[in-house]
Amino acid sequence: MRVDGQIITDSHASIDRFMRVELDGQVLQQTERAIYLMLHKPVGYLSATSDAQHPTVLDLIDDPDKATLHLAGRLDRNTSGLVLLTNDGRWSKRITEATEKIPKVYLVETLDTIPAEAIAAFAQGFYFHTEGITTLPAELKIIGERQARLTLYEGRYHQIKRMFHRLNNRVTKLHRESIGGITLPDDLEPGQWRMLSDAEKLSCRNTGIPACE
Ligand code: URA
């Protein structure tokens, strides 16, 4: 059997739909085009692939195969920043599963002053009654009176807003800057997208997370 032109004799070799498979000169499977892209989500767009009411992030993409894409993690409608889309379910699972502990960095602005004690509260975690869980330790860096950079290792429903609400504060602006080794570039304007480079695609291998090795 040939996989992507290479002769494979191991019957347990893992094959996905993005590989070309030939047997005895016959093509058993054609390569499907694997897509990995980043989008600078503007405020006002839904992290969904279709919606009757609001524009979605998919409306911003003009790739001919965009119908095959799904999101590797969502942002709220009024949150801006880095969103990843792909048609490779194994790749997106690695990005989104809490067990993988991929760091996601957010710039947060709040209504009231962020006190120094907030750092310990985020590091300790917050108990969420609805899910019956305590959030994983998160790193809060206070960079202004009402501005902080927050690193989360999971992504729960309205997580950052709910965390600040616990501290009797309110998030007024939220922007995702990076996911693992993928950082939103300064020259990618809100609404713009581009394909990931090979290095970006593989970047979760560089975080020292064993599951990505
Ligand atoms: N936390 C939130 O509250 N909203 C987001 O969009 C992302 C994280």
PDB file of C-alpha atoms and ligand atoms in Angstrom, residues 74-79 106 152 156-162 174 176, ligand 1:
ATOM      1  CA  ARG A  74     -15.443  30.019  20.438  1.00  0.00           C
ATOM      2  CA  LEU A  75     -15.495  33.645  21.515  1.00  0.00           C
ATOM      3  CA  ASP A  76     -18.568  35.549  22.740  1.00  0.00           C
ATOM      4  CA  ARG A  77     -20.261  37.859  20.234  1.00  0.00           C
ATOM      5  CA  ASN A  78     -18.856  40.972  21.954  1.00  0.00           C
ATOM      6  CA  THR A  79     -15.317  39.521  22.263  1.00  0.00           C
ATOM      7  CA  TYR A 106      -6.745  37.490  26.716  1.00  0.00           C
ATOM      8  CA  LEU A 152      -6.506  30.488  30.814  1.00  0.00           C
ATOM      9  CA  ARG A 156     -15.776  27.492  29.758  1.00  0.00           C
ATOM     10  CA  TYR A 157     -18.977  29.345  28.922  1.00  0.00           C
ATOM     11  CA  HIS A 158     -18.485  33.128  29.528  1.00  0.00           C
ATOM     12  CA  GLN A 159     -15.589  32.100  31.768  1.00  0.00           C
ATOM     13  CA  ILE A 160     -13.733  35.403  32.057  1.00  0.00           C
ATOM     14  CA  LYS A 161     -16.893  37.467  32.522  1.00  0.00           C
ATOM     15  CA  ARG A 162     -18.104  35.083  35.221  1.00  0.00           C
ATOM     16  CA  LEU A 174     -12.286  41.331  25.897  1.00  0.00           C
ATOM     17  CA  ARG A 176      -7.987  37.076  22.610  1.00  0.00           C
TER      18      ARG A 176
HETATM   19  N1  URA B   1     -14.414  34.286  28.412  1.00  0.00           N
HETATM   20  C1  URA B   1     -15.530  35.036  28.201  1.00  0.00           C
HETATM   21  O1  URA B   1     -16.225  35.427  29.123  1.00  0.00           O
HETATM   22  N2  URA B   1     -15.826  35.318  26.915  1.00  0.00           N
HETATM   23  C2  URA B   1     -15.085  34.932  25.853  1.00  0.00           C
HETATM   24  O2  URA B   1     -15.412  35.248  24.709  1.00  0.00           O
HETATM   25  C3  URA B   1     -13.933  34.159  26.098  1.00  0.00           C
HETATM   26  C4  URA B   1     -13.622  33.845  27.400  1.00  0.00           C
END
